[in-house]
CSV table of C-alpha atoms in Angstrom, one decimal:
chain,number,residue,atom,x,y,z
W,17,MET,CA,-14.4,-6.2,-2.9
W,18,ILE,CA,-13.3,-6.3,-6.5
W,19,THR,CA,-13.1,-9.8,-8.1
W,20,PHE,CA,-12.5,-10.9,-11.6
W,21,GLU,CA,-11.9,-14.2,-13.5
W,22,GLY,CA,-9.3,-14.7,-16.2
W,23,LEU,CA,-6.9,-16.9,-18.0
W,24,VAL,CA,-3.4,-17.0,-16.6
W,25,GLN,CA,-1.1,-16.2,-19.6
W,26,ASP,CA,2.2,-15.9,-17.8
W,27,VAL,CA,3.7,-16.2,-14.3
W,28,SER,CA,7.0,-14.7,-13.3
W,29,MET,CA,9.1,-13.9,-10.2
W,30,SER,CA,11.0,-10.8,-9.3
W,31,LYS,CA,14.8,-11.0,-9.5
W,32,ASP,CA,15.1,-11.2,-5.7
W,33,GLY,CA,12.3,-13.8,-5.4
W,34,THR,CA,10.2,-11.7,-3.0
W,35,LYS,CA,7.3,-10.9,-5.5
W,36,LYS,CA,5.3,-13.0,-7.9
W,37,TYR,CA,3.5,-11.6,-10.9
W,38,ALA,CA,0.8,-13.0,-13.1
W,39,GLU,CA,-0.6,-11.8,-16.4
W,40,VAL,CA,-4.2,-12.6,-16.5
W,41,ALA,CA,-6.5,-12.1,-19.5
W,42,ASP,CA,-10.0,-11.0,-18.5
W,43,ARG,CA,-12.1,-12.4,-21.4
W,44,GLU,CA,-15.3,-10.6,-20.3
W,45,HIS,CA,-13.7,-7.1,-20.6
W,46,PHE,CA,-11.0,-7.9,-23.3
W,47,VAL,CA,-8.1,-6.7,-21.2
W,48,THR,CA,-5.0,-8.2,-19.7
W,49,TYR,CA,-3.9,-7.3,-16.1
W,50,ARG,CA,-0.4,-7.7,-14.6
W,51,VAL,CA,-1.1,-8.5,-11.0
W,52,GLN,CA,1.2,-9.0,-8.0
W,53,VAL,CA,0.1,-12.2,-6.2
W,54,PRO,CA,1.5,-13.9,-3.0
W,55,VAL,CA,4.7,-15.8,-3.7
W,56,GLU,CA,3.1,-19.0,-2.3
W,57,ALA,CA,0.2,-18.7,-4.8
W,58,GLN,CA,0.0,-21.8,-7.0
W,59,LEU,CA,-0.8,-20.3,-10.4
W,60,SER,CA,0.1,-22.0,-13.7
W,61,ARG,CA,-0.1,-20.8,-17.3
W,62,GLY,CA,-3.3,-22.0,-18.9
W,63,GLU,CA,-5.4,-22.0,-15.7
W,64,ILE,CA,-8.6,-20.0,-15.3
W,65,THR,CA,-8.3,-18.3,-12.0
W,66,GLN,CA,-10.5,-16.0,-9.9
W,67,LEU,CA,-8.7,-13.2,-8.1
W,68,GLU,CA,-9.7,-10.7,-5.4
W,69,VAL,CA,-8.0,-7.3,-5.7
W,70,VAL,CA,-6.7,-6.4,-2.2
W,71,ARG,CA,-4.7,-3.2,-3.1
W,72,ILE,CA,-4.7,-0.7,-5.9
W,73,ARG,CA,-1.8,1.7,-6.1
W,74,ALA,CA,-0.9,4.5,-8.6
W,75,PHE,CA,2.6,5.8,-9.1
W,76,ASN,CA,4.0,7.8,-12.0
W,77,GLY,CA,0.9,7.3,-14.1
W,78,GLN,CA,0.9,3.5,-13.7
W,79,ILE,CA,-1.5,1.5,-11.7
W,80,SER,CA,-0.5,-1.7,-9.9
W,81,LEU,CA,-2.8,-4.3,-8.6
W,82,GLU,CA,-2.2,-6.7,-5.7
W,83,ALA,CA,-4.6,-9.7,-5.6
W,84,GLN,CA,-5.3,-13.0,-3.8
W,85,PRO,CA,-6.3,-16.1,-5.8
W,86,LEU,CA,-9.7,-17.4,-4.8
W,87,ALA,CA,-10.0,-20.4,-7.1
W,88,ALA,CA,-8.2,-21.9,-10.1
W,89,LYS,CA,-9.1,-24.5,-12.6
W,90,VAL,CA,-7.5,-25.9,-15.8
W,91,ALA,CA,-8.8,-24.2,-18.9
W,92,LYS,CA,-10.5,-26.4,-21.4
W,93,PRO,CA,-9.1,-26.3,-25.0
């Protein structure tokens, strides 16, 4: 099981509304991930969230991550 915690920087939907993406900054490793999350996931910009990676796929030299949110809290300024 791979889990990480990060600050949600952006949340977007696919054009057809079937996929939701979140850009999450992992402050421990100084990297930003673009992660596909379930459409029903309640993620908002500025939250610190903990995600569990459930699928890693590679295609044409790009890696895509699918994750499930475990917990979320509002980031303190």
